[in-house]
Amino acid sequence: LMCRGLVSSASRPREDSWLKSLFVRKVDPRKDAHSNLLAKRETSSLYKLQIHNVKPECLDAYNKLCQEVLPKIHEEKHYPCALVGTWNTWYGEQDQAVHLWRYEGGYPALNEVMSKLRQNKEFTEFRKERGNMLLSRKNQLLLEFSFWNEPVPRAGPNIYELRSYQLRPGTMIEWGNYWARAIRFRQDSNEAVGGFFSQIGQLYMVHHLWAYKDLQTREDIRNAAWHKPGWDELVYYTVPLIQEMESRIMIPLKISPLQ
């Protein structure tokens, strides 16, 4: 979302637009967990986003180690998990690795994988060696938005953008209502990869994952959205919901299913 979204169109005053927004929000009145209202119903997948800040002198060794070990977990039939994508941040925080995993079957699948990995001697050694290369690490457990594309493997070469939004507490349903309409404006070039919201870790976090051929293609696609009637209005309504936002441009590793 760009700063231009803060400017209302010339055809209506800013105040009128803001007043109108109070009446178009479709917050679900049912007393139910937000995750039940926003997540995909037909799947029970849980996602884990891992962000590792690597010592600059260790990044090549870190990548090599991950490319040796992570496919073994991804391809092992006894582990109910799959590597969705693995990247290095190109623009954004430097010397950073980002991994996205899917656990088929939700929390029980996550517990099963973690239990089996604790008994896996190779993985234990991998974690120890990897730990010596890191400055810091964090993770989040995520669910998919029901209206986003399923993140499936794709051929490359592509660059990926992970746009992360820290929302104001209590606004997740509003965000979902608006983006259920906004995503229609961003499908023409097949750039929408996946949309997620946090369940454990930093809360009220939203992550949108996009794929582009290159940075100029990204710019062209994003600019084209502003020529579609209705996009500017949806941007205008969602901007006040955001406390903080971050964009990472990422390059996939060779083992990443998302290329």
CSV table of C-alpha atoms in Angstrom, one decimal, residues 4-5 8 15 18 56 59 69 83 111-112 145 150 162 175 180 185 190 199 225 231 245 247 249 252:
chain,number,residue,atom,x,y,z
A,4,ARG,CA,-1.0,7.9,-2.3
A,5,GLY,CA,-3.7,5.9,-0.5
A,8,SER,CA,-8.9,11.0,-1.4
A,15,GLU,CA,-14.1,14.3,5.4
A,18,TRP,CA,-13.9,9.1,6.1
A,56,PRO,CA,27.4,-11.4,7.6
A,59,LEU,CA,25.5,-16.2,5.2
A,69,VAL,CA,19.2,-30.3,5.4
A,83,LEU,CA,8.6,-26.1,2.8
A,111,ASN,CA,3.6,-31.0,17.5
A,112,GLU,CA,4.3,-34.3,15.6
A,145,PHE,CA,-6.8,-15.6,4.8
A,150,GLU,CA,-3.1,-20.9,-1.9
A,162,LEU,CA,6.9,-9.9,1.8
A,175,TRP,CA,-8.7,-5.6,7.3
A,180,ALA,CA,-11.4,-9.6,0.4
A,185,PHE,CA,-7.4,-5.7,-8.1
A,190,ASN,CA,-0.7,-13.7,-11.1
A,199,GLN,CA,-1.8,-16.6,15.7
A,225,ALA,CA,-3.7,-0.9,-9.7
A,231,TRP,CA,-8.6,0.6,-5.5
A,245,MET,CA,4.6,-1.7,7.9
A,247,SER,CA,8.6,-4.5,2.9
A,249,ILE,CA,12.4,-7.9,-1.4
A,252,PRO,CA,14.7,-17.6,-3.4
